[in-house]
């Protein structure tokens, strides 16, 4: 076993494996430690956002990921919302991430998390710089000025212990992260004090019974008794595979509760089913107070955990990877400064805080309030208005989710800008925002040409403007690719002739003219200003 690598990753769920792939492809050696050998068979994060598929594209496995999809391609990621039960006369379909697809290079997709994880594990196995230790658990983490040490123990029970050494450690070890705890990082958030059940089951009769709806991925039930908490059925495959979430009383156990009756009540009809798994989770939103302390970082559920409402968990975890991977590589390769590492927390943590507050907790409160206000039996018209408001009001929870880093100290956001989850999708290139895709005159998409480091898009820009960036990048060994093209053919939608794009496809700086000091721009975006 290799005992020294540049980065030690604790936890080999999707976030840890994704980070190992990202770092390995950037030329960074890493050791990944995961206590499980096999893959869990609970579908978990099914809803893969466009950004997650963009990651898979850059990791060279997007086609393999898409090939794992179990539902027909035309089935949308979102679904149906019904009142009290799925047999209710009050129901509507709600929008999924499809509505913002034009702003991303990859469309969203859907599949059980373990199928995505399988592809990522295979991708990781093909990268020589990554060594994965499955069946080992991290027991202690220490750091000093020169590096980190992680003691790992074999889960086989033979007591074998090994000390790993590295420059940095990243805790991708889930909600109960020991890396977070040992780094002394505490969490804030909202505890809804609500126990939830997750049942995974097979039922052909349920699939038959839901043929009144166009085929959807999820079927939500809102009930006045549930205070805005969802009951929802999710399809694993088109025929028999299902999972179901619902609030349950606090003292519920596997043995003292009739889960089939709960499913029947929520569906509105009886059906035969075979349970494969019944588990519980607490409805809670928790965000770490820091994502970094010295040489220790946390990412994914270790940094933020929350209910599976809206598909934020897995996708946000992989966005942490997109943000942190290139920054760690830049620091280790000597062209990125300490400020770049600090910016991981400054960019990502406010985004997730707002996800928890404005997209998860606020939605539970808003839907609960609307559904409790009117009873269709007594106030038919008022109920219909509230129900219509629920449909139109759910759209912005999808459309306005546009994480951006306008407040970041390592890019040129607007004065007073803050990093947040809420924003507007547009083609205009704005510092702090994800770059939208556009075609180049070659016929390729700009995303197909972006470099692994920074990329300067120069559309009918003066040679001098480009030369200043090239000189600075060469002198400071910052990887920079130049893409020249005309400011036409749709590229004028960027509304800037010069667009500097980061390795995570976020825009760092824009202008129509050469900056007074291109070197100052490059120093800042590489975290080396001041
Ligand atoms: C029912 C359900 C549905 C969900 N639906 C969605 C969805 O639709 N979309 C979405 O985006 N998200 C969804 N999520 C959330 C998503 O599953 C998680 O956010 C995601 O798994 C987080 O990945 P992770 O790698 O950070 O953590 P995990 O998947 O929890 O992985 C952490 C890993 O660390 C390992 N580990 C822990 N401690 C140690 C240690 N000391 N040493 C070594 N290894 C260790 C664990 O074995 C585990 O494999 C859902 C979650 C649930 C439960």
Coordinates of C-alpha atoms and ligand atoms in Angstrom, one line a residue:
X1 CA 0.0 0.0 0.0
X2 CA 1.3 3.5 -0.9
X3 CA 1.5 5.5 2.3
X4 CA 2.4 8.9 1.0
X5 CA 0.3 10.9 -1.5
X6 CA -0.5 14.5 -2.1
X7 CA -4.2 14.3 -1.1
X8 CA -5.9 11.7 1.1
X9 CA -9.6 11.3 0.6
X10 CA -11.6 9.8 3.4
X11 CA -14.9 8.3 2.1
X12 CA -15.5 6.7 -1.2
X13 CA -19.2 7.7 -1.9
X14 CA -19.9 9.6 -5.1
X15 CA -18.2 12.7 -3.8
X16 CA -14.9 11.1 -2.7
X17 CA -14.6 9.0 -5.8
X18 CA -15.5 12.0 -8.0
X19 CA -12.8 14.0 -6.2
X20 CA -10.2 11.2 -6.7
X21 CA -11.1 11.1 -10.5
X22 CA -10.8 14.9 -10.8
X23 CA -7.5 15.2 -8.9
X24 CA -6.0 12.1 -10.6
X25 CA -6.8 13.5 -14.1
X26 CA -5.2 16.8 -13.0
X27 CA -2.0 15.0 -12.2
X28 CA -2.3 14.9 -8.4
X29 CA -1.6 11.6 -6.5
X30 CA -4.3 10.6 -4.1
X31 CA -5.2 7.8 -1.8
X32 CA -8.9 7.1 -1.2
X33 CA -10.1 5.3 1.9
X34 CA -13.5 3.7 1.9
X35 CA -14.8 1.4 4.6
X36 CA -17.3 -0.4 2.3
X37 CA -16.1 -2.9 -0.2
X38 CA -19.4 -3.4 -2.1
X39 CA -21.9 -0.8 -3.2
X40 CA -25.0 -0.1 -1.2
X41 CA -28.2 -1.0 -3.1
X42 CA -30.4 1.9 -2.0
X43 CA -31.2 4.2 -5.0
X44 CA -30.6 7.5 -3.0
X45 CA -29.6 10.4 -5.2
X46 CA -31.4 9.7 -8.6
X47 CA -31.8 13.2 -9.9
X48 CA -28.6 14.2 -11.7
X49 CA -28.5 17.9 -12.5
X50 CA -26.9 19.3 -15.7
X51 CA -23.7 20.3 -13.8
X52 CA -23.2 16.7 -12.6
X53 CA -23.4 15.5 -16.2
X54 CA -20.9 18.3 -17.2
X55 CA -18.5 16.8 -14.6
X56 CA -18.9 13.4 -16.1
X57 CA -18.2 14.8 -19.5
X58 CA -14.9 16.4 -18.4
X59 CA -14.1 13.1 -16.6
X60 CA -14.6 11.2 -19.8
X61 CA -17.4 9.0 -18.7
X62 CA -20.6 10.8 -19.6
X63 CA -21.7 8.3 -22.2
X64 CA -21.2 5.4 -19.8
X65 CA -23.2 7.2 -17.1
X66 CA -26.1 7.9 -19.5
X67 CA -26.1 4.3 -20.6
X68 CA -27.0 3.3 -17.0
X69 CA -30.4 5.1 -17.2
X70 CA -33.2 2.7 -16.4
X71 CA -36.2 4.9 -17.3
X72 CA -37.1 5.7 -21.0
X73 CA -35.3 8.9 -22.1
X74 CA -38.6 10.9 -22.5
X75 CA -39.6 10.5 -18.8
X76 CA -38.9 13.8 -17.1
X77 CA -36.8 14.2 -13.9
X78 CA -39.7 15.8 -12.0
X79 CA -43.2 14.5 -11.6
X80 CA -46.7 14.7 -10.2
X81 CA -48.0 16.4 -7.1
X82 CA -51.4 15.2 -5.8
X83 CA -53.6 16.3 -2.9
X84 CA -54.0 13.7 -0.1
X85 CA -53.5 10.6 -2.3
X86 CA -52.4 9.8 -5.9
X87 CA -56.0 8.9 -6.7
X88 CA -57.2 12.5 -5.9
X89 CA -58.9 14.6 -8.5
X90 CA -56.5 17.4 -7.6
X91 CA -53.1 16.8 -9.2
X92 CA -50.7 18.5 -11.5
X93 CA -47.3 17.9 -12.9
X94 CA -44.4 20.0 -11.8
X95 CA -41.3 21.2 -13.6
X96 CA -37.8 19.6 -13.3
X97 CA -34.4 20.9 -14.3
X98 CA -35.3 20.4 -17.9
X99 CA -36.6 23.9 -17.9
X100 CA -33.1 25.4 -17.7
X101 CA -31.3 22.8 -19.9
X102 CA -30.3 25.4 -22.6
X103 CA -27.9 27.1 -20.2
X104 CA -25.8 24.0 -19.7
X105 CA -23.7 21.9 -22.0
X106 CA -25.2 18.6 -20.8
X107 CA -28.8 17.8 -20.1
X108 CA -29.9 16.4 -16.8
X109 CA -30.5 12.7 -16.3
X110 CA -31.9 10.2 -13.8
X111 CA -30.7 6.9 -12.4
X112 CA -30.1 5.2 -9.1
X113 CA -27.0 6.6 -7.3
X114 CA -25.3 3.2 -7.1
X115 CA -25.2 3.0 -10.9
X116 CA -23.5 6.4 -11.2
X117 CA -21.1 5.3 -8.4
X118 CA -20.3 2.1 -10.3
X119 CA -19.2 4.1 -13.3
X120 CA -17.2 6.5 -11.2
X121 CA -15.4 3.7 -9.4
X122 CA -14.5 2.1 -12.8
X123 CA -13.2 5.5 -14.0
X124 CA -11.2 5.9 -10.9
X125 CA -9.6 2.4 -11.3
X126 CA -8.2 3.5 -14.7
X127 CA -6.2 6.4 -13.2
X128 CA -2.7 5.3 -12.1
X129 CA -2.2 8.3 -9.8
X130 CA -5.2 7.2 -7.6
X131 CA -4.9 4.4 -5.1
X132 CA -8.2 3.3 -3.6
X133 CA -8.3 1.3 -0.3
X134 CA -11.7 -0.3 0.0
X135 CA -12.5 -2.0 3.3
X136 CA -10.4 0.4 5.3
X137 CA -11.8 3.1 7.7
X138 CA -10.1 6.3 8.8
X139 CA -9.7 6.4 12.6
X140 CA -7.8 9.6 13.3
X141 CA -6.7 12.7 11.4
X142 CA -3.8 15.0 12.5
X143 CA -2.3 18.0 10.8
X144 CA 0.7 20.3 11.3
X145 CA 2.5 22.9 9.1
X146 CA 4.1 20.2 7.0
X147 CA 1.2 17.9 6.2
X148 CA -1.5 15.6 7.4
X149 CA -1.5 12.1 8.8
X150 CA -4.5 9.7 8.7
X151 CA -4.5 6.5 10.6
X152 CA -6.6 3.8 8.9
X153 CA -7.7 0.4 10.1
X154 CA -8.8 -2.6 8.1
X155 CA -12.5 -3.3 8.5
X156 CA -11.9 -7.1 8.3
X157 CA -11.4 -7.0 12.0
X158 CA -7.8 -8.2 12.0
X159 CA -6.7 -4.9 13.6
X160 CA -4.3 -4.0 10.8
X161 CA -3.4 -0.3 11.0
X162 CA -1.5 1.9 8.5
X163 CA -0.5 5.5 8.8
X164 CA -1.1 7.5 5.6
X165 CA 0.7 10.8 5.0
X166 CA -0.2 13.6 2.6
X167 CA -0.3 17.3 2.0
X168 CA -4.0 17.7 2.4
X169 CA -6.9 15.6 3.5
X170 CA -10.5 15.9 2.3
X171 CA -13.3 14.4 4.3
X172 CA -16.0 13.1 1.9
X173 CA -17.2 10.7 4.6
X174 CA -20.8 11.6 4.7
X175 CA -23.2 13.1 7.3
X176 CA -21.4 11.5 10.3
X177 CA -18.0 12.7 9.1
X178 CA -15.1 11.9 11.5
X179 CA -12.9 14.2 9.5
X180 CA -15.3 17.1 10.3
X181 CA -15.5 16.1 14.0
X182 CA -11.8 15.7 14.4
X183 CA -11.1 19.0 12.7
X184 CA -13.4 20.6 15.3
X185 CA -15.9 21.8 12.7
X186 CA -19.4 22.2 14.1
X187 CA -22.7 22.5 12.1
X188 CA -25.7 24.9 12.1
X189 CA -29.1 24.2 10.6
X190 CA -32.7 23.4 11.1
X191 CA -33.8 20.3 12.8
X192 CA -37.4 19.6 11.9
X193 CA -37.7 16.9 14.6
X194 CA -39.4 14.6 12.1
X195 CA -38.6 11.0 11.5
X196 CA -38.9 9.8 7.9
X197 CA -39.1 6.3 6.4
X198 CA -37.5 5.2 3.2
X199 CA -38.9 2.0 1.8
X200 CA -37.5 0.4 -1.3
X201 CA -39.9 -2.1 -2.9
X202 CA -41.1 -3.9 -6.0
X203 CA -44.7 -3.6 -7.3
X204 CA -46.1 -4.1 -10.7
X205 CA -49.6 -3.3 -9.5
X206 CA -48.5 0.2 -8.4
X207 CA -47.1 0.8 -11.8
X208 CA -50.4 -0.3 -13.4
X209 CA -52.4 1.8 -10.9
X210 CA -50.5 5.0 -11.8
X211 CA -51.2 4.7 -15.5
X212 CA -53.8 7.5 -15.1
X213 CA -50.7 9.9 -15.2
X214 CA -48.2 10.4 -18.0
X215 CA -45.1 8.4 -16.9
X216 CA -43.1 10.4 -14.4
X217 CA -40.1 9.9 -12.2
X218 CA -41.7 10.9 -8.9
X219 CA -45.2 11.2 -7.5
X220 CA -45.6 13.5 -4.5
X221 CA -48.5 13.6 -2.1
X222 CA -49.2 16.7 -0.1
X223 CA -51.6 16.2 2.8
X224 CA -52.8 18.7 5.4
X225 CA -51.7 16.2 8.2
X226 CA -48.1 16.4 7.0
X227 CA -47.3 20.1 7.5
X228 CA -45.6 20.5 4.1
X229 CA -43.5 17.3 4.5
X230 CA -43.7 15.2 1.4
X231 CA -44.8 11.6 0.9
X232 CA -43.2 10.6 -2.4
X233 CA -43.0 7.6 -4.6
X234 CA -40.0 7.5 -6.9
X235 CA -39.6 5.1 -9.9
X236 CA -36.4 3.1 -10.0
X237 CA -37.3 1.5 -13.3
X238 CA -40.4 1.6 -15.6
X239 CA -41.9 -1.6 -14.5
X240 CA -41.6 -2.7 -10.8
X241 CA -38.8 -0.8 -8.9
X242 CA -40.0 1.9 -6.5
X243 CA -38.9 3.8 -3.4
X244 CA -41.1 5.8 -1.0
X245 CA -40.4 8.5 1.6
X246 CA -42.8 9.6 4.2
X247 CA -42.9 11.2 7.6
X248 CA -43.7 8.6 10.3
X249 CA -44.2 8.9 14.1
X250 CA -41.0 9.3 16.1
X251 CA -41.2 5.9 17.8
X252 CA -41.6 4.0 14.5
X253 CA -39.4 0.9 14.1
X254 CA -39.3 -1.8 11.3
X255 CA -41.4 -4.1 13.5
X256 CA -44.1 -1.9 15.0
X257 CA -45.5 -0.2 11.9
X258 CA -47.6 -1.2 8.9
X259 CA -45.6 0.2 6.0
X260 CA -47.8 -1.4 3.4
X261 CA -50.9 0.4 4.8
X262 CA -49.0 3.7 4.7
X263 CA -48.1 3.1 1.0
X264 CA -51.7 2.2 0.2
X265 CA -53.1 5.3 1.9
X266 CA -50.7 7.5 0.1
X267 CA -51.3 5.9 -3.3
X268 CA -55.1 5.8 -2.7
X269 CA -55.5 2.2 -3.5
X270 CA -54.2 -1.3 -2.4
X271 CA -51.5 -3.0 -4.3
X272 CA -49.2 -6.0 -3.7
X273 CA -45.6 -5.2 -3.0
X274 CA -42.3 -6.8 -1.9
X275 CA -40.1 -4.8 0.4
X276 CA -36.3 -4.9 -0.3
X277 CA -35.4 -2.3 2.3
X278 CA -37.0 -0.2 5.1
X279 CA -34.8 2.5 6.7
X280 CA -35.2 5.8 8.6
X281 CA -33.7 9.2 8.4
X282 CA -34.2 12.5 10.3
X283 CA -35.4 15.5 8.5
X284 CA -32.7 18.0 9.2
X285 CA -30.7 20.6 7.3
X286 CA -27.1 20.9 8.6
X287 CA -24.3 23.0 7.2
X288 CA -20.8 23.0 8.6
X289 CA -19.5 26.3 10.0
X290 CA -16.3 26.0 7.9
X291 CA -15.4 23.9 5.0
X292 CA -11.7 24.2 5.7
X293 CA -9.4 24.2 8.6
X294 CA -5.7 24.4 7.6
X295 CA -4.9 21.3 5.5
X296 CA -8.2 19.7 6.2
X297 CA -11.3 20.2 3.9
X298 CA -14.7 18.7 3.9
X299 CA -17.0 18.1 0.9
X300 CA -20.4 16.6 0.1
X301 CA -22.7 15.4 2.9
X302 CA -19.8 15.9 5.3
X303 CA -20.1 19.6 4.7
X304 CA -23.9 19.8 4.2
X305 CA -26.7 17.4 4.8
X306 CA -30.4 17.8 4.2
X307 CA -33.5 15.9 3.1
X308 CA -33.7 14.6 -0.4
X309 CA -36.1 17.4 -1.4
X310 CA -35.2 18.8 -4.8
X311 CA -32.1 16.7 -5.6
X312 CA -29.6 18.9 -4.0
X313 CA -27.4 16.5 -2.1
X314 CA -25.4 14.5 -4.6
X315 CA -25.4 17.3 -7.1
X316 CA -24.1 19.8 -4.6
X317 CA -21.5 17.4 -3.4
X318 CA -20.2 17.0 -7.0
X319 CA -20.2 20.8 -7.4
X320 CA -18.0 20.9 -4.3
X321 CA -15.6 18.6 -6.2
X322 CA -15.8 20.9 -9.2
X323 CA -14.8 23.8 -7.0
X324 CA -12.2 22.2 -4.8
X325 CA -10.4 19.8 -7.3
X326 CA -8.7 22.4 -9.5
X327 CA -7.9 24.7 -6.5
X328 CA -6.0 21.9 -4.7
X329 CA -4.3 20.9 -7.9
X330 CA -3.3 24.6 -8.5
X331 CA -1.8 24.9 -5.0
X332 CA 0.0 21.6 -5.2
X333 CA 1.4 22.5 -8.7
X334 CA 2.6 25.8 -7.4
X335 CA 0.5 28.2 -9.5
X336 CA -2.4 28.8 -7.1
X337 CA -2.2 30.7 -3.9
X338 CA -3.6 30.1 -0.4
X339 CA -6.5 32.5 -1.2
X340 CA -7.6 30.0 -3.8
X341 CA -7.9 27.3 -1.1
X342 CA -9.8 29.7 1.2
X343 CA -12.2 30.6 -1.6
X344 CA -13.6 27.1 -1.6
X345 CA -15.4 27.9 1.7
X346 CA -16.2 31.4 0.7
X347 CA -17.8 30.3 -2.6
X348 CA -19.5 27.0 -1.7
X349 CA -20.7 27.5 1.9
X350 CA -23.0 30.5 1.3
X351 CA -24.5 28.6 -1.6
X352 CA -25.4 25.7 0.4
X353 CA -26.7 27.8 3.4
X354 CA -29.2 29.4 1.0
X355 CA -30.1 26.0 -0.5
X356 CA -31.0 24.8 3.0
X357 CA -32.9 27.9 4.0
X358 CA -34.5 29.2 0.8
X359 CA -34.9 26.0 -1.3
X360 CA -35.6 23.3 1.2
X361 CA -36.9 24.7 4.5
X362 CA -38.8 27.6 2.9
X363 CA -40.5 25.2 0.4
X364 CA -41.6 22.9 3.2
X365 CA -43.1 25.9 5.1
X366 CA -44.7 27.5 2.0
X367 CA -46.3 24.3 0.8
X368 CA -47.4 23.4 4.3
X369 CA -49.1 26.7 4.7
X370 CA -50.8 26.7 1.4
X371 CA -52.1 23.1 1.8
X372 CA -53.4 23.8 5.3
X373 CA -55.2 27.0 4.4
X374 CA -58.1 25.6 2.4
X375 CA -60.2 22.5 2.4
X376 CA -61.6 21.5 -1.0
X377 CA -64.8 20.1 0.6
X378 CA -65.7 23.4 2.3
X379 CA -64.0 26.1 0.1
X380 CA -63.8 24.7 -3.4
X381 CA -62.9 27.8 -5.3
X382 CA -60.3 29.1 -2.7
X383 CA -58.7 25.6 -2.7
X384 CA -58.5 25.6 -6.5
X385 CA -56.7 29.0 -6.3
X386 CA -54.3 27.7 -3.7
X387 CA -53.7 24.5 -5.6
X388 CA -52.9 26.5 -8.8
X389 CA -50.5 28.7 -6.8
X390 CA -48.7 25.6 -5.7
X391 CA -48.1 24.6 -9.3
X392 CA -46.9 28.0 -10.5
X393 CA -45.0 28.7 -7.3
X394 CA -43.0 25.5 -7.5
X395 CA -41.4 26.6 -10.9
X396 CA -39.1 29.3 -9.3
X397 CA -37.7 26.7 -6.9
X398 CA -36.2 25.1 -10.0
X399 CA -35.7 28.0 -12.4
X400 CA -34.1 30.3 -9.8
X401 CA -31.6 27.8 -8.6
X402 CA -28.5 29.2 -10.2
X403 CA -25.6 28.9 -7.8
X404 CA -23.1 31.8 -8.3
X405 CA -20.0 33.2 -6.6
X406 CA -20.5 36.9 -7.2
X407 CA -19.0 37.6 -3.7
X408 CA -15.8 35.6 -4.3
X409 CA -12.5 37.3 -3.6
X410 CA -10.8 35.3 -6.4
X411 CA -12.9 36.7 -9.3
X412 CA -14.3 40.0 -10.5
X413 CA -18.0 39.9 -9.4
X414 CA -20.1 43.1 -9.2
X415 CA -19.5 45.5 -6.3
X416 CA -21.4 44.3 -3.3
X417 CA -22.0 40.9 -4.9
X418 CA -22.5 37.9 -2.6
X419 CA -22.1 34.2 -3.3
X420 CA -25.5 32.5 -3.3
X421 CA -27.8 29.8 -4.7
X422 CA -30.4 32.0 -6.1
X423 CA -29.8 33.7 -9.5
X424 CA -31.0 34.1 -13.0
X425 CA -30.0 31.9 -15.9
X426 CA -28.8 33.8 -18.9
X427 CA -26.4 33.5 -21.8
X428 CA -24.6 36.7 -20.9
X429 CA -21.2 35.9 -19.4
X430 CA -21.1 37.3 -15.9
X431 CA -18.1 37.0 -13.5
X432 CA -19.1 34.5 -10.8
X433 CA -21.6 32.6 -12.9
X434 CA -21.5 29.4 -14.8
X435 CA -20.6 29.9 -18.5
X436 CA -23.5 29.1 -20.8
X437 CA -22.7 26.9 -23.9
X438 CA -22.5 28.5 -27.3
X439 CA -21.3 27.2 -30.7
X440 CA -18.0 28.2 -32.1
X441 CA -17.5 28.8 -35.8
X442 CA -15.8 25.4 -36.1
X443 CA -19.2 23.8 -35.2
X444 CA -17.9 22.6 -31.9
X445 CA -19.4 23.8 -28.7
X446 CA -17.2 26.1 -26.6
X447 CA -17.3 23.5 -23.8
X448 CA -15.6 21.0 -26.1
X449 CA -12.7 23.4 -26.5
X450 CA -12.3 24.6 -22.9
X451 CA -8.9 23.9 -21.4
X452 CA -8.2 22.0 -18.3
X453 CA -6.9 25.2 -16.7
X454 CA -8.1 28.7 -17.4
X455 CA -9.5 29.6 -20.9
X456 CA -9.6 33.1 -22.4
X457 CA -12.4 33.4 -25.0
X458 CA -11.4 36.2 -27.3
X459 CA -14.1 37.2 -29.8
X460 CA -12.8 39.7 -32.3
X461 CA -10.6 41.0 -29.5
X462 CA -7.4 43.0 -30.0
X463 CA -4.2 41.0 -30.1
X464 CA -2.7 43.2 -27.3
X465 CA -5.5 42.2 -25.0
X466 CA -4.7 38.5 -25.5
X467 CA -1.0 39.0 -25.4
X468 CA -1.1 40.5 -21.9
X469 CA -2.9 37.4 -20.5
X470 CA -0.5 35.1 -22.3
X471 CA 2.6 36.8 -20.9
X472 CA 1.2 36.7 -17.4
X473 CA 0.2 33.1 -17.6
X474 CA 3.6 32.1 -19.0
X475 CA 5.5 34.0 -16.3
X476 CA 3.4 32.6 -13.5
X477 CA 3.0 29.1 -14.9
X478 CA -0.8 29.4 -14.9
X479 CA -2.3 27.0 -17.5
X480 CA -4.2 29.2 -20.0
X481 CA -5.8 28.3 -23.3
X482 CA -6.9 31.0 -25.8
X483 CA -9.9 30.4 -28.0
X484 CA -10.2 33.0 -30.7
X485 CA -13.4 33.5 -32.8
X486 CA -15.7 36.1 -34.2
X487 CA -18.2 37.9 -32.0
X488 CA -21.1 36.5 -34.0
X489 CA -23.0 33.3 -34.6
X490 CA -24.6 33.3 -31.1
X491 CA -21.3 34.2 -29.3
X492 CA -22.4 37.8 -29.1
X493 CA -24.9 36.6 -26.5
X494 CA -22.0 36.5 -24.0
X495 CA -22.1 40.4 -24.3
X496 CA -18.3 40.5 -23.9
X497 CA -15.4 40.2 -26.3
X498 CA -13.1 38.8 -23.6
X499 CA -14.3 36.2 -21.2
X500 CA -11.9 34.5 -18.8
X501 CA -13.2 31.1 -17.7
X502 CA -12.0 29.1 -14.7
X503 CA -11.2 25.4 -14.8
X504 CA -14.7 24.7 -13.2
X505 CA -16.4 26.5 -16.1
X506 CA -17.3 29.5 -14.0
X507 CA -16.6 33.0 -15.4
X508 CA -13.8 34.8 -13.6
X509 CA -13.6 38.1 -15.5
X510 CA -15.2 39.7 -18.6
X511 CA -14.6 42.9 -20.6
X512 CA -14.8 44.3 -24.2
X513 CA -11.3 45.8 -23.9
X514 CA -7.9 44.8 -22.6
X515 CA -7.5 45.3 -18.8
X516 CA -5.1 47.9 -17.7
X517 CA -3.1 45.2 -16.0
X518 CA -3.7 41.6 -17.2
X519 CA -1.2 40.3 -14.7
X520 CA -3.2 41.7 -11.9
X521 CA -6.3 39.9 -13.2
X522 CA -4.4 36.6 -13.5
X523 CA -2.9 37.0 -10.0
X524 CA -6.3 37.5 -8.5
X525 CA -8.0 34.6 -10.2
X526 CA -5.1 32.3 -9.2
X527 CA -5.5 33.4 -5.6
X528 CA -2.1 35.2 -5.7
X529 CA -3.1 38.8 -5.3
X530 CA -1.8 40.9 -2.5
Ligands
LIG1 C1 -33.2 8.4 0.0 C2 -32.3 9.4 -0.5 C3 -32.6 10.1 -1.7 C4 -31.7 11.0 -2.2 N1 -32.0 11.6 -3.4 C5 -31.2 12.5 -3.9 C6 -31.4 13.1 -5.2 O1 -32.4 12.8 -5.9 N2 -30.4 14.0 -5.7 C7 -29.4 14.3 -5.0 O2 -28.5 15.1 -5.4 N3 -29.1 13.8 -3.7 C8 -30.0 12.9 -3.2 N4 -29.8 12.3 -2.0 C9 -28.6 12.7 -1.3 C10 -27.3 11.9 -1.8 O3 -27.6 10.5 -1.7 C11 -26.2 12.3 -0.9 O4 -26.1 13.7 -0.8 C12 -24.9 11.7 -1.4 O5 -24.8 10.3 -1.3 C13 -23.7 12.4 -0.8 O6 -22.5 11.8 -1.2 P1 -21.2 11.7 -0.3 O7 -20.2 11.0 -1.1 O8 -20.9 13.1 0.2 O9 -21.6 10.9 1.0 P2 -22.0 9.4 1.1 O10 -22.7 8.9 -0.1 O11 -22.7 9.3 2.5 O12 -20.6 8.6 1.2 C14 -19.8 8.7 2.3 C15 -18.9 7.5 2.3 O13 -17.9 7.7 3.3 C16 -17.7 6.4 3.9 N5 -17.1 6.6 5.2 C17 -17.7 7.2 6.3 N6 -16.9 7.2 7.3 C18 -15.7 6.7 6.9 C19 -14.5 6.5 7.5 N7 -14.2 6.8 8.8 N8 -13.5 5.9 6.8 C20 -13.7 5.5 5.5 N9 -14.9 5.7 4.9 C21 -15.9 6.3 5.6 C22 -19.1 5.7 3.9 O14 -19.0 4.3 3.9 C23 -19.6 6.2 2.6 O15 -19.4 5.3 1.5 C24 -30.6 11.4 -1.5 C25 -30.3 10.7 -0.3 C26 -31.2 9.8 0.2 C27 -30.8 9.1 1.6

